[in-house]
CSV table of N, CA and C in Angstrom, one decimal:
chain,number,residue,atom,x,y,z
A,1,UNK,N,-8.3,5.8,-36.6
A,1,UNK,CA,-7.9,6.8,-37.5
A,1,UNK,C,-6.5,6.6,-38.0
A,2,UNK,N,-6.3,6.5,-39.3
A,2,UNK,CA,-5.0,6.3,-39.8
A,2,UNK,C,-4.4,7.5,-40.3
A,3,UNK,N,-3.4,8.0,-39.5
A,3,UNK,CA,-2.8,9.3,-39.8
A,3,UNK,C,-1.3,9.1,-39.7
A,4,UNK,N,-0.5,10.0,-40.2
A,4,UNK,CA,0.9,9.9,-40.1
A,4,UNK,C,1.4,11.0,-39.2
A,5,UNK,N,2.5,10.8,-38.5
A,5,UNK,CA,3.0,11.8,-37.5
A,5,UNK,C,3.2,13.2,-38.1
A,6,UNK,N,3.6,13.3,-39.4
A,6,UNK,CA,3.9,14.6,-40.0
A,6,UNK,C,2.6,15.4,-40.1
A,7,UNK,N,1.4,14.8,-40.1
A,7,UNK,CA,0.2,15.5,-40.2
A,7,UNK,C,-0.1,16.3,-39.0
A,8,UNK,N,0.6,16.1,-37.9
A,8,UNK,CA,0.4,16.9,-36.7
A,8,UNK,C,1.4,18.0,-36.5
A,9,UNK,N,2.3,18.2,-37.4
A,9,UNK,CA,3.4,19.2,-37.3
A,9,UNK,C,2.9,20.6,-37.4
A,10,UNK,N,1.7,20.8,-38.0
A,10,UNK,CA,1.2,22.2,-38.2
A,10,UNK,C,0.5,22.6,-36.9
A,11,UNK,N,1.1,23.4,-36.1
A,11,UNK,CA,0.5,23.8,-34.8
A,11,UNK,C,-0.6,24.9,-35.0
A,12,UNK,N,-1.4,24.9,-34.0
A,12,UNK,CA,-2.4,26.0,-33.9
A,12,UNK,C,-3.7,25.8,-34.7
A,13,UNK,N,-3.8,24.7,-35.4
A,13,UNK,CA,-5.0,24.5,-36.2
A,13,UNK,C,-5.9,23.4,-35.7
A,14,UNK,N,-5.5,22.8,-34.6
A,14,UNK,CA,-6.3,21.7,-34.0
A,14,UNK,C,-7.0,22.1,-32.8
A,15,UNK,N,-8.3,21.8,-32.6
A,15,UNK,CA,-9.0,22.0,-31.4
A,15,UNK,C,-9.0,20.7,-30.6
A,16,UNK,N,-9.2,19.6,-31.3
A,16,UNK,CA,-9.2,18.3,-30.7
A,16,UNK,C,-8.7,17.2,-31.6
A,17,UNK,N,-8.4,16.1,-31.1
A,17,UNK,CA,-7.9,15.0,-31.8
A,17,UNK,C,-8.6,13.7,-31.4
A,18,UNK,N,-9.1,12.9,-32.3
A,18,UNK,CA,-9.7,11.7,-32.0
A,18,UNK,C,-8.7,10.7,-31.5
A,19,UNK,N,-8.8,10.3,-30.2
A,19,UNK,CA,-7.8,9.3,-29.7
A,19,UNK,C,-8.4,7.9,-29.6
A,20,UNK,N,-9.7,7.8,-29.7
A,20,UNK,CA,-10.4,6.5,-29.6
A,20,UNK,C,-11.6,6.4,-30.5
A,21,UNK,N,-11.6,5.4,-31.3
A,21,UNK,CA,-12.7,5.1,-32.2
A,21,UNK,C,-13.2,3.7,-32.0
A,22,UNK,N,-14.3,3.5,-31.4
A,22,UNK,CA,-14.9,2.2,-31.0
A,22,UNK,C,-15.0,1.3,-32.2
A,23,UNK,N,-15.5,1.8,-33.3
A,23,UNK,CA,-15.7,1.0,-34.5
A,23,UNK,C,-14.3,0.4,-34.9
A,24,UNK,N,-13.3,1.3,-35.0
A,24,UNK,CA,-12.0,0.8,-35.5
A,24,UNK,C,-11.3,-0.1,-34.5
A,25,UNK,N,-11.6,0.1,-33.2
A,25,UNK,CA,-11.0,-0.8,-32.2
A,25,UNK,C,-11.6,-2.2,-32.4
A,26,UNK,N,-12.9,-2.3,-32.7
A,26,UNK,CA,-13.5,-3.6,-32.9
A,26,UNK,C,-13.2,-4.2,-34.3
A,27,UNK,N,-13.1,-3.3,-35.2
A,27,UNK,CA,-12.9,-3.7,-36.6
A,27,UNK,C,-11.5,-4.2,-36.9
A,28,UNK,N,-10.5,-3.5,-36.4
A,28,UNK,CA,-9.1,-3.9,-36.7
A,28,UNK,C,-8.1,-3.7,-35.6
A,29,UNK,N,-8.6,-3.3,-34.4
A,29,UNK,CA,-7.7,-3.2,-33.2
A,29,UNK,C,-6.8,-2.0,-33.4
A,30,UNK,N,-7.1,-1.0,-34.2
A,30,UNK,CA,-6.2,0.1,-34.5
A,30,UNK,C,-6.8,1.5,-34.1
A,31,UNK,N,-7.9,1.5,-33.4
A,31,UNK,CA,-8.6,2.7,-33.2
A,31,UNK,C,-8.3,3.4,-31.9
A,32,UNK,N,-7.2,3.2,-31.3
A,32,UNK,CA,-6.8,3.8,-30.0
A,32,UNK,C,-5.4,4.3,-30.0
A,33,UNK,N,-5.1,5.5,-29.7
A,33,UNK,CA,-3.7,6.0,-29.7
A,33,UNK,C,-3.7,7.3,-28.9
A,34,UNK,N,-2.9,7.4,-27.9
A,34,UNK,CA,-2.7,8.7,-27.2
A,34,UNK,C,-1.3,9.2,-27.4
A,35,UNK,N,-0.5,8.5,-28.1
A,35,UNK,CA,0.9,8.8,-28.3
A,35,UNK,C,1.1,10.2,-29.1
A,36,UNK,N,0.3,10.3,-30.2
A,36,UNK,CA,0.4,11.5,-31.0
A,36,UNK,C,-0.1,12.7,-30.1
A,37,UNK,N,-1.2,12.5,-29.4
A,37,UNK,CA,-1.7,13.5,-28.5
A,37,UNK,C,-0.7,14.0,-27.5
A,38,UNK,N,-0.1,13.1,-26.8
A,38,UNK,CA,1.0,13.6,-25.9
A,38,UNK,C,2.1,14.2,-26.5
A,39,UNK,N,2.5,13.8,-27.7
A,39,UNK,CA,3.6,14.4,-28.5
A,39,UNK,C,3.2,15.9,-28.8
A,40,UNK,N,2.0,16.1,-29.2
A,40,UNK,CA,1.5,17.4,-29.5
A,40,UNK,C,1.5,18.3,-28.3
A,41,UNK,N,1.0,17.7,-27.2
A,41,UNK,CA,1.0,18.5,-25.9
A,41,UNK,C,2.4,18.8,-25.4
A,42,UNK,N,3.3,17.9,-25.6
A,42,UNK,CA,4.7,18.1,-25.1
A,42,UNK,C,5.4,19.2,-26.0
A,43,UNK,N,4.9,19.4,-27.2
A,43,UNK,CA,5.4,20.5,-28.1
A,43,UNK,C,4.8,21.8,-27.8
A,44,UNK,N,3.8,21.8,-26.8
A,44,UNK,CA,3.2,23.1,-26.5
A,44,UNK,C,1.9,23.4,-27.2
A,45,UNK,N,1.4,22.4,-28.0
A,45,UNK,CA,0.1,22.6,-28.6
A,45,UNK,C,-1.0,22.4,-27.6
A,46,UNK,N,-2.0,23.2,-27.7
A,46,UNK,CA,-3.2,23.0,-26.8
A,46,UNK,C,-4.3,22.3,-27.6
A,47,UNK,N,-4.4,21.0,-27.3
A,47,UNK,CA,-5.3,20.1,-28.1
A,47,UNK,C,-6.1,19.2,-27.1
A,48,UNK,N,-7.4,19.2,-27.3
A,48,UNK,CA,-8.2,18.3,-26.5
A,48,UNK,C,-8.3,17.0,-27.2
A,49,UNK,N,-9.0,16.0,-26.5
A,49,UNK,CA,-9.1,14.7,-27.1
A,49,UNK,C,-10.6,14.3,-27.2
A,50,UNK,N,-10.9,13.4,-28.2
A,50,UNK,CA,-12.3,13.0,-28.4
A,50,UNK,C,-12.3,11.4,-28.6
A,51,UNK,N,-13.4,10.8,-28.1
A,51,UNK,CA,-13.7,9.4,-28.3
A,51,UNK,C,-14.9,9.4,-29.1
A,52,UNK,N,-15.0,8.5,-30.1
A,52,UNK,CA,-16.2,8.4,-30.9
A,52,UNK,C,-16.5,6.9,-31.2
A,53,UNK,N,-17.6,6.6,-31.8
A,53,UNK,CA,-17.9,5.2,-32.2
A,53,UNK,C,-18.3,5.1,-33.7
A,54,UNK,N,-18.5,6.2,-34.4
A,54,UNK,CA,-18.9,6.2,-35.8
A,54,UNK,C,-20.3,5.5,-36.1
A,55,UNK,N,-20.7,4.6,-35.2
A,55,UNK,CA,-22.1,4.0,-35.3
A,55,UNK,C,-22.4,3.5,-36.6
A,56,UNK,N,-21.6,2.7,-37.2
A,56,UNK,CA,-21.8,2.0,-38.5
A,56,UNK,C,-22.8,0.9,-38.3
A,57,UNK,N,-22.7,0.1,-37.2
A,57,UNK,CA,-23.5,-1.0,-36.9
A,57,UNK,C,-23.5,-2.0,-38.1
A,58,UNK,N,-22.3,-2.3,-38.6
A,58,UNK,CA,-22.2,-3.2,-39.7
A,58,UNK,C,-22.1,-4.6,-39.3
A,59,UNK,N,-20.9,-5.1,-39.1
A,59,UNK,CA,-20.7,-6.5,-38.7
A,59,UNK,C,-20.9,-6.7,-37.2
A,60,UNK,N,-20.9,-5.7,-36.5
A,60,UNK,CA,-21.1,-5.7,-35.0
A,60,UNK,C,-21.8,-4.4,-34.6
A,61,UNK,N,-22.5,-4.4,-33.5
A,61,UNK,CA,-23.0,-3.2,-33.0
A,61,UNK,C,-21.9,-2.3,-32.4
A,62,UNK,N,-21.8,-1.1,-32.8
A,62,UNK,CA,-20.7,-0.3,-32.3
A,62,UNK,C,-21.2,1.1,-31.8
A,63,UNK,N,-22.5,1.1,-31.4
A,63,UNK,CA,-23.0,2.4,-30.9
A,63,UNK,C,-22.7,2.5,-29.4
A,64,UNK,N,-22.5,3.7,-29.0
A,64,UNK,CA,-22.3,4.1,-27.6
A,64,UNK,C,-21.0,3.5,-27.0
A,65,UNK,N,-20.0,3.2,-27.9
A,65,UNK,CA,-18.8,2.7,-27.4
A,65,UNK,C,-17.7,3.7,-27.3
A,66,UNK,N,-17.9,4.9,-27.9
A,66,UNK,CA,-17.0,6.0,-27.7
A,66,UNK,C,-17.8,7.2,-27.7
A,67,UNK,N,-17.7,8.0,-26.6
A,67,UNK,CA,-18.5,9.2,-26.5
A,67,UNK,C,-17.9,10.3,-25.6
A,68,UNK,N,-18.5,11.4,-25.6
A,68,UNK,CA,-18.1,12.6,-24.8
A,68,UNK,C,-19.1,12.8,-23.7
A,69,UNK,N,-18.6,13.2,-22.5
A,69,UNK,CA,-19.4,13.6,-21.4
A,69,UNK,C,-19.2,15.1,-21.3
A,70,UNK,N,-20.2,15.9,-21.6
A,70,UNK,CA,-20.1,17.3,-21.8
A,70,UNK,C,-20.6,18.0,-20.5
A,71,UNK,N,-19.9,19.0,-20.0
A,71,UNK,CA,-20.3,19.8,-18.9
A,71,UNK,C,-20.9,21.1,-19.4
A,72,UNK,N,-22.0,21.1,-20.0
A,72,UNK,CA,-22.7,22.3,-20.5
A,72,UNK,C,-23.6,22.9,-19.4
A,73,UNK,N,-23.8,24.2,-19.5
A,73,UNK,CA,-24.6,24.9,-18.5
A,73,UNK,C,-26.1,24.4,-18.6
A,74,UNK,N,-26.5,24.1,-19.8
A,74,UNK,CA,-27.8,23.5,-20.1
A,74,UNK,C,-27.8,22.8,-21.4
A,75,UNK,N,-28.8,22.0,-21.6
A,75,UNK,CA,-28.8,21.1,-22.8
A,75,UNK,C,-29.3,21.9,-24.1
A,76,UNK,N,-28.7,23.0,-24.3
A,76,UNK,CA,-29.1,23.8,-25.6
A,76,UNK,C,-27.9,23.6,-26.5
A,77,UNK,N,-28.3,23.8,-27.8
A,77,UNK,CA,-27.3,23.7,-28.9
A,77,UNK,C,-26.1,24.6,-28.6
A,78,UNK,N,-26.3,25.9,-28.3
A,78,UNK,CA,-25.2,26.8,-28.0
A,78,UNK,C,-24.4,26.5,-26.8
A,79,UNK,N,-25.0,26.1,-25.7
A,79,UNK,CA,-24.3,25.7,-24.5
A,79,UNK,C,-23.5,24.5,-24.7
A,80,UNK,N,-24.0,23.5,-25.4
A,80,UNK,CA,-23.2,22.3,-25.7
A,80,UNK,C,-22.0,22.6,-26.6
A,81,UNK,N,-22.2,23.4,-27.7
A,81,UNK,CA,-21.1,23.8,-28.5
A,81,UNK,C,-20.1,24.6,-27.8
A,82,UNK,N,-20.5,25.5,-26.9
A,82,UNK,CA,-19.5,26.3,-26.1
A,82,UNK,C,-18.7,25.4,-25.2
A,83,UNK,N,-19.4,24.5,-24.6
A,83,UNK,CA,-18.6,23.5,-23.7
A,83,UNK,C,-17.6,22.7,-24.5
A,84,UNK,N,-18.0,22.3,-25.7
A,84,UNK,CA,-17.0,21.5,-26.5
A,84,UNK,C,-15.9,22.4,-26.9
A,85,UNK,N,-16.1,23.6,-27.4
A,85,UNK,CA,-15.0,24.5,-27.8
A,85,UNK,C,-14.1,24.9,-26.7
A,86,UNK,N,-14.7,25.0,-25.5
A,86,UNK,CA,-13.9,25.3,-24.3
A,86,UNK,C,-13.2,24.1,-23.6
A,87,UNK,N,-13.5,22.9,-24.2
A,87,UNK,CA,-12.8,21.7,-23.6
A,87,UNK,C,-13.5,21.3,-22.3
A,88,UNK,N,-14.7,21.6,-22.0
A,88,UNK,CA,-15.4,21.2,-20.8
A,88,UNK,C,-16.1,19.9,-21.0
A,89,UNK,N,-15.3,18.9,-21.2
A,89,UNK,CA,-15.9,17.5,-21.4
A,89,UNK,C,-14.7,16.6,-21.2
A,90,UNK,N,-15.1,15.3,-21.0
A,90,UNK,CA,-14.1,14.2,-21.1
A,90,UNK,C,-14.6,13.2,-22.0
A,91,UNK,N,-13.7,12.3,-22.4
A,91,UNK,CA,-14.0,11.3,-23.4
A,91,UNK,C,-14.0,9.9,-22.7
A,92,UNK,N,-14.8,9.0,-23.3
A,92,UNK,CA,-15.0,7.7,-22.7
A,92,UNK,C,-14.9,6.7,-23.8
A,93,UNK,N,-14.1,5.6,-23.6
A,93,UNK,CA,-14.0,4.5,-24.5
A,93,UNK,C,-14.5,3.3,-23.9
A,94,UNK,N,-15.6,2.7,-24.5
A,94,UNK,CA,-16.2,1.5,-24.0
A,94,UNK,C,-17.6,1.8,-23.5
A,95,UNK,N,-18.5,0.9,-23.8
A,95,UNK,CA,-19.9,1.0,-23.4
A,95,UNK,C,-20.0,1.1,-21.8
A,96,UNK,N,-20.7,2.0,-21.3
A,96,UNK,CA,-20.7,2.2,-19.8
A,96,UNK,C,-19.4,2.3,-19.2
A,97,UNK,N,-18.5,3.1,-19.8
A,97,UNK,CA,-17.1,3.3,-19.3
A,97,UNK,C,-17.1,4.1,-18.0
A,98,UNK,N,-15.9,4.3,-17.4
A,98,UNK,CA,-15.8,5.1,-16.2
A,98,UNK,C,-16.2,6.5,-16.3
A,99,UNK,N,-16.5,7.1,-15.1
A,99,UNK,CA,-16.8,8.5,-15.0
A,99,UNK,C,-15.7,9.3,-14.4
A,100,UNK,N,-15.4,10.5,-14.8
A,100,UNK,CA,-14.6,11.4,-14.1
A,100,UNK,C,-15.5,12.4,-13.4
A,101,UNK,N,-15.5,12.4,-12.1
A,101,UNK,CA,-16.4,13.3,-11.4
A,101,UNK,C,-15.8,14.7,-11.2
A,102,UNK,N,-14.5,14.7,-10.8
A,102,UNK,CA,-13.9,16.0,-10.5
A,102,UNK,C,-12.3,15.8,-10.6
A,103,UNK,N,-11.7,16.9,-11.1
A,103,UNK,CA,-10.2,17.0,-11.0
A,103,UNK,C,-10.0,18.4,-10.4
A,104,UNK,N,-9.2,18.3,-9.3
A,104,UNK,CA,-8.9,19.6,-8.6
A,104,UNK,C,-7.4,19.7,-8.6
A,105,UNK,N,-6.9,20.9,-9.0
A,105,UNK,CA,-5.5,21.3,-9.0
A,105,UNK,C,-5.5,22.4,-8.0
A,106,UNK,N,-4.8,22.1,-6.8
A,106,UNK,CA,-4.8,23.0,-5.7
A,106,UNK,C,-3.3,23.2,-5.3
A,107,UNK,N,-2.7,24.3,-5.8
A,107,UNK,CA,-1.3,24.5,-5.5
A,107,UNK,C,-0.5,23.5,-6.2
A,108,UNK,N,0.1,22.7,-5.4
A,108,UNK,CA,1.0,21.6,-5.9
A,108,UNK,C,0.4,20.2,-5.8
A,109,UNK,N,-0.9,20.1,-5.7
A,109,UNK,CA,-1.6,18.8,-5.6
A,109,UNK,C,-2.6,18.7,-6.7
A,110,UNK,N,-2.7,17.5,-7.2
A,110,UNK,CA,-3.8,17.1,-8.2
A,110,UNK,C,-4.6,16.0,-7.5
A,111,UNK,N,-5.9,16.2,-7.4
A,111,UNK,CA,-6.8,15.2,-6.8
A,111,UNK,C,-7.9,14.8,-7.9
A,112,UNK,N,-8.0,13.5,-8.1
A,112,UNK,CA,-9.0,13.0,-9.1
A,112,UNK,C,-10.1,12.2,-8.3
A,113,UNK,N,-11.3,12.5,-8.6
A,113,UNK,CA,-12.5,11.7,-8.1
A,113,UNK,C,-13.2,11.1,-9.3
A,114,UNK,N,-13.5,9.8,-9.2
A,114,UNK,CA,-14.1,9.1,-10.4
A,114,UNK,C,-15.0,8.0,-9.9
A,115,UNK,N,-15.6,7.3,-10.8
A,115,UNK,CA,-16.4,6.1,-10.5
A,115,UNK,C,-15.3,5.1,-10.1
A,116,UNK,N,-15.7,4.0,-9.4
A,116,UNK,CA,-14.7,3.0,-9.0
A,116,UNK,C,-14.0,2.4,-10.2
A,117,UNK,N,-12.7,2.4,-10.1
A,117,UNK,CA,-11.9,1.9,-11.2
A,117,UNK,C,-10.7,1.1,-10.6
A,118,UNK,N,-10.0,0.4,-11.5
A,118,UNK,CA,-8.8,-0.3,-11.1
A,118,UNK,C,-7.5,0.6,-11.1
A,119,UNK,N,-7.5,1.6,-11.9
A,119,UNK,CA,-6.3,2.4,-12.1
A,119,UNK,C,-6.6,3.8,-12.5
A,120,UNK,N,-5.9,4.8,-11.9
A,120,UNK,CA,-5.9,6.2,-12.4
A,120,UNK,C,-4.5,6.5,-12.8
A,121,UNK,N,-4.4,7.0,-14.0
A,121,UNK,CA,-3.1,7.5,-14.6
A,121,UNK,C,-3.2,9.0,-14.6
A,122,UNK,N,-2.2,9.6,-14.0
A,122,UNK,CA,-2.1,11.1,-14.1
A,122,UNK,C,-0.8,11.3,-14.9
A,123,UNK,N,-1.1,11.7,-16.2
A,123,UNK,CA,0.0,11.9,-17.2
A,123,UNK,C,0.4,13.3,-17.1
A,124,UNK,N,1.7,13.6,-17.0
A,124,UNK,CA,2.2,14.9,-16.9
A,124,UNK,C,3.3,15.2,-18.0
A,125,UNK,N,3.2,16.4,-18.6
A,125,UNK,CA,4.2,16.8,-19.5
A,125,UNK,C,5.3,17.4,-18.7
A,126,UNK,N,6.5,17.3,-19.2
A,126,UNK,CA,7.7,17.8,-18.5
A,126,UNK,C,8.8,16.8,-18.6
A,127,UNK,N,9.5,16.5,-17.5
A,127,UNK,CA,10.6,15.6,-17.4
A,127,UNK,C,10.2,14.2,-17.7
A,128,UNK,N,11.1,13.3,-18.1
A,128,UNK,CA,10.8,11.9,-18.3
A,128,UNK,C,10.4,11.3,-17.0
A,129,UNK,N,9.4,10.6,-16.9
A,129,UNK,CA,8.9,10.0,-15.7
A,129,UNK,C,7.9,10.8,-14.9
A,130,UNK,N,7.6,12.0,-15.4
A,130,UNK,CA,6.6,12.9,-14.7
A,130,UNK,C,5.3,12.2,-14.8
A,131,UNK,N,4.5,12.4,-13.7
A,131,UNK,CA,3.2,11.7,-13.7
A,131,UNK,C,3.2,10.5,-12.8
A,132,UNK,N,2.1,9.8,-12.6
A,132,UNK,CA,2.1,8.6,-11.8
A,132,UNK,C,0.9,7.8,-12.1
A,133,UNK,N,0.9,6.5,-11.7
A,133,UNK,CA,-0.2,5.6,-11.8
A,133,UNK,C,-0.6,5.2,-10.4
A,134,UNK,N,-1.9,5.3,-10.1
A,134,UNK,CA,-2.3,4.8,-8.8
A,134,UNK,C,-3.2,3.6,-9.1
A,135,UNK,N,-2.9,2.4,-8.5
A,135,UNK,CA,-3.6,1.2,-8.8
A,135,UNK,C,-4.3,0.7,-7.5
A,136,UNK,N,-5.5,0.1,-7.7
A,136,UNK,CA,-6.2,-0.5,-6.6
A,136,UNK,C,-5.5,-1.8,-6.2
A,137,UNK,N,-5.6,-2.2,-5.0
A,137,UNK,CA,-5.2,-3.5,-4.6
A,137,UNK,C,-6.0,-4.6,-5.3
A,138,UNK,N,-5.4,-5.7,-5.5
A,138,UNK,CA,-6.0,-6.8,-6.2
A,138,UNK,C,-7.4,-7.1,-5.6
A,139,UNK,N,-8.4,-7.1,-6.5
A,139,UNK,CA,-9.8,-7.4,-6.0
A,139,UNK,C,-10.5,-6.2,-5.5
A,140,UNK,N,-9.9,-5.0,-5.4
A,140,UNK,CA,-10.5,-3.8,-4.9
A,140,UNK,C,-10.6,-2.7,-6.0
A,141,UNK,N,-11.2,-1.6,-5.7
A,141,UNK,CA,-11.3,-0.5,-6.7
A,141,UNK,C,-11.0,0.8,-5.9
A,142,UNK,N,-10.6,1.8,-6.7
A,142,UNK,CA,-10.4,3.1,-6.1
A,142,UNK,C,-11.3,4.1,-6.8
A,143,UNK,N,-11.7,5.2,-6.1
A,143,UNK,CA,-12.5,6.2,-6.6
A,143,UNK,C,-11.9,7.6,-6.4
A,144,UNK,N,-10.6,7.6,-5.9
A,144,UNK,CA,-9.9,8.9,-5.7
A,144,UNK,C,-8.4,8.6,-5.9
A,145,UNK,N,-7.7,9.5,-6.4
A,145,UNK,CA,-6.3,9.4,-6.6
A,145,UNK,C,-5.7,10.8,-6.5
A,146,UNK,N,-4.4,10.9,-6.0
A,146,UNK,CA,-3.8,12.2,-6.0
A,146,UNK,C,-2.3,12.1,-6.3
A,147,UNK,N,-1.8,13.3,-6.6
A,147,UNK,CA,-0.3,13.3,-7.0
A,147,UNK,C,0.2,14.7,-6.6
A,148,UNK,N,1.4,14.8,-6.1
A,148,UNK,CA,2.0,16.1,-5.8
A,148,UNK,C,2.7,16.5,-7.1
A,149,UNK,N,2.5,17.8,-7.4
A,149,UNK,CA,3.2,18.3,-8.6
A,149,UNK,C,4.6,18.8,-8.1
A,150,UNK,N,5.6,18.8,-9.0
A,150,UNK,CA,6.9,19.2,-8.7
A,150,UNK,C,7.1,20.7,-9.1
A,151,UNK,N,6.2,21.2,-10.0
A,151,UNK,CA,6.4,22.6,-10.4
A,151,UNK,C,7.0,22.6,-11.8
A,152,UNK,N,7.5,21.5,-12.3
A,152,UNK,CA,8.1,21.4,-13.6
A,152,UNK,C,7.2,20.9,-14.7
A,153,UNK,N,6.0,20.5,-14.3
A,153,UNK,CA,5.0,19.9,-15.3
A,153,UNK,C,4.5,21.0,-16.2
A,154,UNK,N,4.3,20.7,-17.5
A,154,UNK,CA,3.7,21.7,-18.4
A,154,UNK,C,2.2,21.5,-18.5
A,155,UNK,N,1.8,20.3,-18.3
A,155,UNK,CA,0.3,19.9,-18.4
A,155,UNK,C,0.1,18.7,-17.6
A,156,UNK,N,-1.1,18.4,-17.2
A,156,UNK,CA,-1.5,17.1,-16.7
A,156,UNK,C,-2.8,16.7,-17.4
A,157,UNK,N,-3.0,15.4,-17.6
A,157,UNK,CA,-4.3,14.9,-18.0
A,157,UNK,C,-4.5,13.6,-17.2
A,158,UNK,N,-5.7,13.1,-17.2
A,158,UNK,CA,-6.1,12.0,-16.4
A,158,UNK,C,-6.7,10.9,-17.2
A,159,UNK,N,-6.4,9.7,-16.9
A,159,UNK,CA,-7.1,8.5,-17.4
A,159,UNK,C,-7.6,7.6,-16.3
A,160,UNK,N,-8.8,7.3,-16.3
A,160,UNK,CA,-9.4,6.4,-15.3
A,160,UNK,C,-9.8,5.1,-16.0
A,161,UNK,N,-9.3,4.0,-15.6
A,161,UNK,CA,-9.4,2.7,-16.3
A,161,UNK,C,-10.0,1.7,-15.4
A,162,UNK,N,-11.1,1.1,-15.9
A,162,UNK,CA,-11.8,0.1,-15.1
A,162,UNK,C,-11.3,-1.3,-15.4
A,163,UNK,N,-11.9,-2.3,-14.7
A,163,UNK,CA,-11.4,-3.7,-14.8
A,163,UNK,C,-11.5,-4.3,-16.2
A,164,UNK,N,-12.3,-3.7,-17.1
A,164,UNK,CA,-12.4,-4.2,-18.4
A,164,UNK,C,-11.6,-3.4,-19.4
A,165,UNK,N,-10.8,-2.5,-19.0
A,165,UNK,CA,-10.0,-1.7,-19.8
A,165,UNK,C,-10.7,-0.4,-20.4
A,166,UNK,N,-12.0,-0.3,-20.0
A,166,UNK,CA,-12.7,0.9,-20.5
A,166,UNK,C,-12.1,2.1,-19.8
A,167,UNK,N,-11.9,3.2,-20.5
A,167,UNK,CA,-11.2,4.3,-20.1
A,167,UNK,C,-11.9,5.6,-20.2
A,168,UNK,N,-11.7,6.5,-19.3
A,168,UNK,CA,-12.2,7.9,-19.4
A,168,UNK,C,-10.9,8.8,-19.4
A,169,UNK,N,-10.9,9.7,-20.4
A,169,UNK,CA,-9.7,10.6,-20.6
A,169,UNK,C,-10.2,12.0,-20.3
A,170,UNK,N,-9.5,12.7,-19.5
A,170,UNK,CA,-9.7,14.1,-19.3
A,170,UNK,C,-9.0,14.9,-20.4
A,171,UNK,N,-9.5,16.1,-20.6
A,171,UNK,CA,-8.7,17.0,-21.5
A,171,UNK,C,-7.5,17.5,-20.6
A,172,UNK,N,-6.5,18.1,-21.3
A,172,UNK,CA,-5.4,18.6,-20.5
A,172,UNK,C,-5.7,19.8,-19.7
A,173,UNK,N,-4.9,19.9,-18.6
A,173,UNK,CA,-4.9,21.1,-17.8
A,173,UNK,C,-3.5,21.7,-17.9
A,174,UNK,N,-3.4,22.9,-18.4
A,174,UNK,CA,-2.1,23.5,-18.7
A,174,UNK,C,-1.6,24.2,-17.4
A,175,UNK,N,-0.4,23.9,-17.0
A,175,UNK,CA,0.2,24.4,-15.8
A,175,UNK,C,1.2,25.5,-16.1
């Protein structure tokens, strides 16, 4: 998605932002960006994230490369739309990308459970350097990560990244 930073200056009108487009990643290497999303979150905007593939199947197959995993009460149109509007989903970039099983915020602790990955990033809004990256030892994988909160974070979001760079992005949790 080719956008300019000034296009995000109008607050309150966005429900979500496409941060990953599998077609554009393969076509020109420009279909991935979380910088604008974090900038919006740091400004206090409440914005979820989406991954998509556009499914053009032109010069290369691009189906199922960007998708949402929706936590709907049941597979009905209304329940799926409600889950999307309420942010009860996470985004995945890459065919058969990682899973986010659970994120628990308990007092001053964040715990992430996911499919086995090489790295879990817990991105936090607040002071410079807020958040952490938990990496597996060489040749190993992790399926859980945690971080202590300082109390100054304004939001957290999670990225689970596998050995191929495929990523699952949670929506933000506002603190």
